[in-house]
Short mmCIF file of C-alpha atoms in Angstrom, two decimals:
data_model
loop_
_atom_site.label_atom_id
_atom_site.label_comp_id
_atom_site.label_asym_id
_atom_site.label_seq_id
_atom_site.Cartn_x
_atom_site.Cartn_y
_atom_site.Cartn_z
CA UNK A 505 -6.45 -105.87 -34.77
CA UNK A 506 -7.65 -107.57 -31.46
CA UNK A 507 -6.00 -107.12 -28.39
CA UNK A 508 -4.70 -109.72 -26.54
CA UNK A 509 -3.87 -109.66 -22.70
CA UNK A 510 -0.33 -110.77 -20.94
CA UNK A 511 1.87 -110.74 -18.12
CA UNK A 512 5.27 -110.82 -17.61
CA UNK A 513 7.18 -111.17 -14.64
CA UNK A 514 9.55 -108.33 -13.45
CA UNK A 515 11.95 -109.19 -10.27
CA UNK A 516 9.16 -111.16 -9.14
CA UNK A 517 6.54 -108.43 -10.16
CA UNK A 518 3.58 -109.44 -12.20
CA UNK A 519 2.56 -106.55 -15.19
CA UNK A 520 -0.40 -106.68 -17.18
CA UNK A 521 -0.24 -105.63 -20.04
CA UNK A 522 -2.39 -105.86 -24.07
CA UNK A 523 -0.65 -106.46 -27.43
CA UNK A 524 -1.17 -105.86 -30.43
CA UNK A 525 -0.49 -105.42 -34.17
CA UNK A 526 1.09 -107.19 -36.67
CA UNK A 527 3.18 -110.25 -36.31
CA UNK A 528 3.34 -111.74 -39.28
CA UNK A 529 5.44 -108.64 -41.16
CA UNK A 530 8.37 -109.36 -43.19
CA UNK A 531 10.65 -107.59 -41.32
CA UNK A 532 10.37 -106.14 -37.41
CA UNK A 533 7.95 -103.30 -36.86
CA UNK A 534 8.53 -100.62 -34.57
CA UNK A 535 6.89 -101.06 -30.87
CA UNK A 536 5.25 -98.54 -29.17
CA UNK A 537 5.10 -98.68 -25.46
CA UNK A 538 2.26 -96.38 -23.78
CA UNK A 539 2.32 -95.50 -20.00
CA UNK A 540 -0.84 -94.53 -18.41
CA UNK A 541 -1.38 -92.58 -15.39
CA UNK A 542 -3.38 -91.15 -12.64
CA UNK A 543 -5.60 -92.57 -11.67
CA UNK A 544 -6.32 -94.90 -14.99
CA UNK A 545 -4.96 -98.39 -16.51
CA UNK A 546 -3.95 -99.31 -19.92
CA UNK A 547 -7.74 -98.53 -20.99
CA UNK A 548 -6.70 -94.91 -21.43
CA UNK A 549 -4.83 -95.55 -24.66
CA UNK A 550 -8.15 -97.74 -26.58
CA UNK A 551 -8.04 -94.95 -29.35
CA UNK A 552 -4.26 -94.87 -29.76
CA UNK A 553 -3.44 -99.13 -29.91
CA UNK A 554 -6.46 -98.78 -32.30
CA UNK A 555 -5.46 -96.65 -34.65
CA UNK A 556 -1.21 -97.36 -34.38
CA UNK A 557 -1.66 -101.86 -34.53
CA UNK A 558 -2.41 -101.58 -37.92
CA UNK A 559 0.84 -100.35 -38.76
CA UNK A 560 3.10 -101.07 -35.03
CA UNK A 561 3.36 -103.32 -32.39
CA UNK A 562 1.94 -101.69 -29.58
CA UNK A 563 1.56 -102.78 -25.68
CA UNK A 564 -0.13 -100.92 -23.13
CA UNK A 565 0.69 -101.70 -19.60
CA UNK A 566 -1.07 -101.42 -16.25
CA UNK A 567 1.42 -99.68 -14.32
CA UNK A 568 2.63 -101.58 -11.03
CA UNK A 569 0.18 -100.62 -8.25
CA UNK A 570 -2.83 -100.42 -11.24
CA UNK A 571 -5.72 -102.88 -12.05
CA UNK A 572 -4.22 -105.84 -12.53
CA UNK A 573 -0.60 -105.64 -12.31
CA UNK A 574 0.79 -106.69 -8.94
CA UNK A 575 0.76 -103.63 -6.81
CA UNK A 576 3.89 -103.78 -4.20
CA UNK A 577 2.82 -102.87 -0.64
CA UNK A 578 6.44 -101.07 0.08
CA UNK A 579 6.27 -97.40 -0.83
CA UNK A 580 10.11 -97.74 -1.73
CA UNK A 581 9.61 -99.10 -4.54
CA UNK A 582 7.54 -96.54 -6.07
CA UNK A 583 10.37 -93.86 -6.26
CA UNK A 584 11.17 -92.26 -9.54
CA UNK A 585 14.62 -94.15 -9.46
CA UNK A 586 13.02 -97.78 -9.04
CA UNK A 587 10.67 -96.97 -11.55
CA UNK A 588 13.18 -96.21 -13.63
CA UNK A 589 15.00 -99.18 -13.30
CA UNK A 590 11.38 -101.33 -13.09
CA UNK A 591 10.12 -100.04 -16.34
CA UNK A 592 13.56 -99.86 -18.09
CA UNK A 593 13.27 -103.50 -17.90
CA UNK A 594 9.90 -103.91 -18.51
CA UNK A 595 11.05 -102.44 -21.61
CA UNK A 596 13.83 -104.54 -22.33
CA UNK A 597 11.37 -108.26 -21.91
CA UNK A 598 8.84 -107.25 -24.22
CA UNK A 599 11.05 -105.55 -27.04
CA UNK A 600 14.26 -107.40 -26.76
CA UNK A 601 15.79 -106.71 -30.03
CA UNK A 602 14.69 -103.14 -30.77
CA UNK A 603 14.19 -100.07 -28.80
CA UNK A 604 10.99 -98.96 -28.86
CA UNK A 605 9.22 -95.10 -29.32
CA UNK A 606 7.94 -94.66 -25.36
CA UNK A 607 4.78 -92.86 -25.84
CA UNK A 608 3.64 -91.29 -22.17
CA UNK A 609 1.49 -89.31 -20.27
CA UNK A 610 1.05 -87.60 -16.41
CA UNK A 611 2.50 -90.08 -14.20
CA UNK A 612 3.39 -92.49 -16.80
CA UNK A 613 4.76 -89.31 -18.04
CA UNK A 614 7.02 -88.38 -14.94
CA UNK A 615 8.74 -91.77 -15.26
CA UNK A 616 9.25 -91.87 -18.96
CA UNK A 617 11.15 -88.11 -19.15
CA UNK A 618 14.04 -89.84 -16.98
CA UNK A 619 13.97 -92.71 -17.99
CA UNK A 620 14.28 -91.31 -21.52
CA UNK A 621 17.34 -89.79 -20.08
CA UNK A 622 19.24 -92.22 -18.32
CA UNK A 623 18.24 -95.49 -20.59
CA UNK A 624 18.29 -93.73 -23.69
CA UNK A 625 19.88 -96.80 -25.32
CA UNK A 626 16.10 -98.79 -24.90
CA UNK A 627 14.29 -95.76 -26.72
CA UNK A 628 14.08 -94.57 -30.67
CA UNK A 629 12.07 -91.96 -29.73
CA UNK A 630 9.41 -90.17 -27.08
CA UNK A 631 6.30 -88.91 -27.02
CA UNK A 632 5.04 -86.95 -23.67
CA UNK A 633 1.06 -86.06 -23.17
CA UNK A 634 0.46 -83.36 -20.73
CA UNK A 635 3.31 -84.25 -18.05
CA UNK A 636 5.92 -82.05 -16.95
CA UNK A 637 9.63 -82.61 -17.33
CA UNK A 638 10.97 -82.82 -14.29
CA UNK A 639 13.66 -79.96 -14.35
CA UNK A 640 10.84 -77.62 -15.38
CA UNK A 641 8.00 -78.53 -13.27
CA UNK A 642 10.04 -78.44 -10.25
CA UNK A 643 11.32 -74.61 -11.61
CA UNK A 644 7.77 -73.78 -11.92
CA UNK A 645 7.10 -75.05 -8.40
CA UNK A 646 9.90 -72.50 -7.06
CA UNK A 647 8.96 -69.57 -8.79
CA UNK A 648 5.02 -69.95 -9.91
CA UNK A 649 2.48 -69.77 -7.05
CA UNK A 650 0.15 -70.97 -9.60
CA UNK A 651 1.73 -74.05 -10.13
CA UNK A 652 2.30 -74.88 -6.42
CA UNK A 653 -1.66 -73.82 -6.11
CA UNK A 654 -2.31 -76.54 -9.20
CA UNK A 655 0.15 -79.36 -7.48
CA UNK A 656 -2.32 -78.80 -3.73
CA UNK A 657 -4.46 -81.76 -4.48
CA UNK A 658 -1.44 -83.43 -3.65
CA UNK A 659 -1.55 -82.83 -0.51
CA UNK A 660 -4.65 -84.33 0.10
CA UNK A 661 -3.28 -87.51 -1.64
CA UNK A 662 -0.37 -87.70 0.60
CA UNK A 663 -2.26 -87.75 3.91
CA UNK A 664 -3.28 -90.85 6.13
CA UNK A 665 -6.98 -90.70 5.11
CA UNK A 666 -6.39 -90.39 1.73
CA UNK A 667 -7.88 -93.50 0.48
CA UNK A 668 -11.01 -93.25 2.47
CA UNK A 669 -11.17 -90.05 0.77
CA UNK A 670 -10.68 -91.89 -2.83
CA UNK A 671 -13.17 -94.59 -2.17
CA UNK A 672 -15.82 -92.92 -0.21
CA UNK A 673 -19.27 -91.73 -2.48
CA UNK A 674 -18.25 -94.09 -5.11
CA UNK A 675 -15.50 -92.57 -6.24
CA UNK A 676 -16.66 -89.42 -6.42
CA UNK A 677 -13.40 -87.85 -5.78
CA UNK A 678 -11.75 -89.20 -8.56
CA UNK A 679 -14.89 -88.92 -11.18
CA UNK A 680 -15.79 -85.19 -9.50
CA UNK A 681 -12.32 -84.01 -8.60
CA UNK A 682 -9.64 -85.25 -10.88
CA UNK A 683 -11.30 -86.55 -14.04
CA UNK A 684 -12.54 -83.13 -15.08
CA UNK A 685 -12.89 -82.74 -18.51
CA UNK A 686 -13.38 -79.88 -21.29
CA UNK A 687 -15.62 -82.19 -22.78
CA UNK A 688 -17.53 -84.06 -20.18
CA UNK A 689 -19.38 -85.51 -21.92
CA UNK A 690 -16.40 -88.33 -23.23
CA UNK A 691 -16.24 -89.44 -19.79
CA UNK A 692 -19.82 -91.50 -20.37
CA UNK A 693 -21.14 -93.32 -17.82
CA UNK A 694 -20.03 -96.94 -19.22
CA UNK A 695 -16.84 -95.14 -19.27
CA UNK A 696 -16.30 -94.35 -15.35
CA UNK A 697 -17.96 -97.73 -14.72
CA UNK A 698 -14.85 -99.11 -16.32
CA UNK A 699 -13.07 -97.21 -14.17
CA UNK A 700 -14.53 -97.75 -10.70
CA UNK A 701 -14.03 -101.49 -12.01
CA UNK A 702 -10.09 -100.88 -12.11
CA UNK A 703 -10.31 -98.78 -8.42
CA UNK A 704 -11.88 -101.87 -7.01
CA UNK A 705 -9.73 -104.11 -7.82
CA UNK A 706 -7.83 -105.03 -4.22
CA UNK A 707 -5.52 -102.66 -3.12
CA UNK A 708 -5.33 -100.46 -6.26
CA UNK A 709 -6.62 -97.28 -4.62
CA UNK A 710 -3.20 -97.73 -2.27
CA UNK A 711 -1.35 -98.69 -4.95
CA UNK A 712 -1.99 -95.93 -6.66
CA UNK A 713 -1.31 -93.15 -3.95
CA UNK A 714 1.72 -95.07 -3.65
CA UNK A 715 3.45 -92.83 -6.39
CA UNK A 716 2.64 -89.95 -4.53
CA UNK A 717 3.86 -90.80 -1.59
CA UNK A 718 6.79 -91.33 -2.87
CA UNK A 719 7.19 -88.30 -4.38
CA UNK A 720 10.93 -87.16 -3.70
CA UNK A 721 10.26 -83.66 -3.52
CA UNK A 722 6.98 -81.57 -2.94
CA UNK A 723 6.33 -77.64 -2.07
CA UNK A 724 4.48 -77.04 1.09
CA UNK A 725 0.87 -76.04 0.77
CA UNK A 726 0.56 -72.62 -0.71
CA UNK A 727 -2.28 -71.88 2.03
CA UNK A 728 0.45 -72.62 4.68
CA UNK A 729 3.17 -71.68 3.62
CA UNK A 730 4.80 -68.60 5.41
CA UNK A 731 7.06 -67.50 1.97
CA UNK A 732 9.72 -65.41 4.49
CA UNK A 733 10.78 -68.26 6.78
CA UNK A 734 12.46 -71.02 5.93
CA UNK A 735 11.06 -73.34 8.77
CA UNK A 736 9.86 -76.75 8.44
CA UNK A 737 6.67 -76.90 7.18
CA UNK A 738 5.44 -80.36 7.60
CA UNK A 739 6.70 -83.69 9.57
CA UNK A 740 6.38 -85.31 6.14
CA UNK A 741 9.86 -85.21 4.70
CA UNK A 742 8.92 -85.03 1.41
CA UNK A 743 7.41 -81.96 1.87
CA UNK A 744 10.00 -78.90 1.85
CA UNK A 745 9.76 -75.18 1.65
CA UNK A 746 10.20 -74.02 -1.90
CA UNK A 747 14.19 -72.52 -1.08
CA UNK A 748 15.13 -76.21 -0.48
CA UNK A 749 13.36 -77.47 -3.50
CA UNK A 750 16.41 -78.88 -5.81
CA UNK A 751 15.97 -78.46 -9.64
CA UNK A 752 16.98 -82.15 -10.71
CA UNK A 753 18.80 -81.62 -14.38
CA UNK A 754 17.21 -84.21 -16.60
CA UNK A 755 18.22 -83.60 -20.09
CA UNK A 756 16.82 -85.49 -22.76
CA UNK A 757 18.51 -86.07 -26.43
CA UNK A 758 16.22 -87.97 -28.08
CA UNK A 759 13.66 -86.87 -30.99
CA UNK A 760 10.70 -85.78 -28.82
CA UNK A 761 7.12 -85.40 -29.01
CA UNK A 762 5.14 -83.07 -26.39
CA UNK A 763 1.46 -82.54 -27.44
CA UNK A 764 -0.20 -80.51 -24.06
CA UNK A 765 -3.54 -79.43 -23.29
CA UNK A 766 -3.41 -75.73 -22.37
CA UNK A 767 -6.64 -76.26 -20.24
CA UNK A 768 -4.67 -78.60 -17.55
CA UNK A 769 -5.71 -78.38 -14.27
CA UNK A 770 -2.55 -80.08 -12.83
CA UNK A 771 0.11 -77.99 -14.69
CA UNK A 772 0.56 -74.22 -15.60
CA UNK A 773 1.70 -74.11 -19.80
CA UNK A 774 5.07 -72.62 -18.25
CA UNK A 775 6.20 -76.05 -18.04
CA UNK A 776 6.76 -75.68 -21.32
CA UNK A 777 9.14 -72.36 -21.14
CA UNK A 778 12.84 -73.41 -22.14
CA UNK A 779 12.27 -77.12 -22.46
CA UNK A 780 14.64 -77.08 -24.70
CA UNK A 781 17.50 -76.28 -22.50
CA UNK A 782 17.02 -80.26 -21.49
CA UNK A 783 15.31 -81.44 -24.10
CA UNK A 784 17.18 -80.16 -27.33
CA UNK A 785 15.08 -82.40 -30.32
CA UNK A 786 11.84 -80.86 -28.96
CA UNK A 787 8.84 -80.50 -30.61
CA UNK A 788 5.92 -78.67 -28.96
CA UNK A 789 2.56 -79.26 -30.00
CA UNK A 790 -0.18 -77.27 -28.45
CA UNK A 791 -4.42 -77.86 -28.04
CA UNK A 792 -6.35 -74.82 -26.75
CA UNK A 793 -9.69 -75.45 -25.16
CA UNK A 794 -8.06 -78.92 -24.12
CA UNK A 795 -7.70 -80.26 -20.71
CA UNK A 796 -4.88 -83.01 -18.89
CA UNK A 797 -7.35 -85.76 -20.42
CA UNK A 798 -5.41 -84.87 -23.99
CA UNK A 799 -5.79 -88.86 -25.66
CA UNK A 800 -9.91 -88.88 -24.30
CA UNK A 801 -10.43 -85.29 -25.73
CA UNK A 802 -8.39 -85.38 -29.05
CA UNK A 803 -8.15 -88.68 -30.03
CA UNK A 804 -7.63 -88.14 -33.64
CA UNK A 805 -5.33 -84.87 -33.38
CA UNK A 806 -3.36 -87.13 -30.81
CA UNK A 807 -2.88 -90.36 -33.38
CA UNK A 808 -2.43 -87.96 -36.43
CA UNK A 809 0.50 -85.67 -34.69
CA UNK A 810 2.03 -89.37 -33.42
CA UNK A 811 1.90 -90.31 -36.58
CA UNK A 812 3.96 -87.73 -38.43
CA UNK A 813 6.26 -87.49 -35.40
CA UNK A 814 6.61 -91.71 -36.46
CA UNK A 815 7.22 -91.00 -39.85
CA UNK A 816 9.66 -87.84 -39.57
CA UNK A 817 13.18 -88.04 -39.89
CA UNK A 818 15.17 -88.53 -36.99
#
């Protein structure tokens, strides 16, 4: 099945996005929607639209900010809540008729697990690589100095220089820093070519710090962070000691996937601890030796546990 590229417009923001799979079937077919995130593009999901077109529609977008979707200059509108409401109706123009199975991972991820909760009426079903809900991540944040040591690279994301730091050596932040793999070797060098080709593209290094900048909510760094005093810790608002950190209650009631690589680098496994206190139709699929790069490292363990998840009952 060849992919074909698109764009549709969204309150007057351009979204790339490929198709495919198979029109010409006798009755509708399912659509899968797969969000990407940092720092990658719809490329992330090759194996996946593969391996599902044959039997689904499937569309992979470049999130707004990414490679070549328009990439707003206003950090407001890269809140969790507009995203929300951006995507929901991203959503709604390329699957009209039918909701779709949302299929999501790390940022992509972080806007799917409310948006699975507050437009549940657009979704069948959803699937979560490797990103934390919400409710349990920020939890974890409170309580587990591991996870706020994890979450520091945010910091460094969040600051003025940040995108000289993203751009300078190549890239070698991103290839050196984030992209580290449990099996380097799948990140080949034609690979991260075709990545430095989607950084390049104008303004998509801001556009993607853009999401973490507007990042409701973060924990002050661990390495400054007097744990006794309750004092502000940073003139950047979003930063907040850990006592003011607000556990947002995000519950979930549709039949979910979560396949997580106990190797991630960004998030401790008890993220996964009582999920299903919000998400009550869990299922919890764990890959040792397996990093936050879950799709690139287990490809066909990915598309076969997707595929029964499909193919369950309700």
């Amino acid at each position: 099945m060849p992919l074909t590229h698109h764009y549709t417009a969204v309150d007057g923001v351009n979204i790339h996005y490929v198709e495919s799979g198979h029109h010409a079937a006798q009755k509708p077919i399912e659509t899968l929607v797969f969000l990407h995130g940092f720092p990658e593009y719809w490329g992330t999901w090759l194996k996946q639209l593969e391996f599902f077109a044959c039997n689904y529609r499937v569309i992979a977008p470049d999130l707004p900010g990414y490679n070549l979707s328009d990439k707003p200059t206003d950090t407001g509108f890269y809140t969790v809540p507009n995203l929300i409401r951006f995507m929901s109706k991203f959503i709604a123009a390329v699957s009209p008729n039918q909701p779709v199975t949302l299929i999501a991972h790390d940022w992509g991820g972080a806007v799917a697990w409310p948006l699975a909760a507050f437009n549940a009426s657009l979704l069948s079903r959803l699937v979560i690589l490797n990103a934390a809900h919400p409710s349990t991540f920020t939890r974890e944040m409170i309580n587990n100095s591991n996870q706020r040591s994890k979450s520091a690279y945010i910091h460094q994301l969040i600051e003025p220089e940040a995108e000289s730091l993203l751009t300078q050596e190549d890239y070698h932040y991103l290839v050196d820093k984030i992209m580290q793999s449990q099996q380097p070797a799948i990140f080949t060098h034609e690979v991260l070519d075709a990545y430095r080709q989607v950084w390049r593209q104008p303004g998509a290094i801001n556009g993607m710090l853009q999401y973490y900048r507007a990042m409701p909510q973060l924990a002050s760094n661990e390495a400054k962070m007097d744990t006794n005093d309750d004092i502000t810790v940073s003139s950047n608002s979003q930063v907040k000691h850990t006592s003011a950190l607000k556990i947002p209650n995000i519950r979930i009631n549709l039949p979910t996937l979560v396949l997580w690589g106990e190797q991630d680098l960004a998030f401790v496994n008890e993220n996964l601890d009582d999920l299903i206190q919000y998400v009550p139709n869990c299922t919890i699929k764990r890959f040792a030796h397996t990093s936050h790069w879950i799709q690139h490292e287990r490809p066909n363990e990915v598309n076969n546990a997707i595929s029964d998840f499909l193919t369950s009952k309700k």
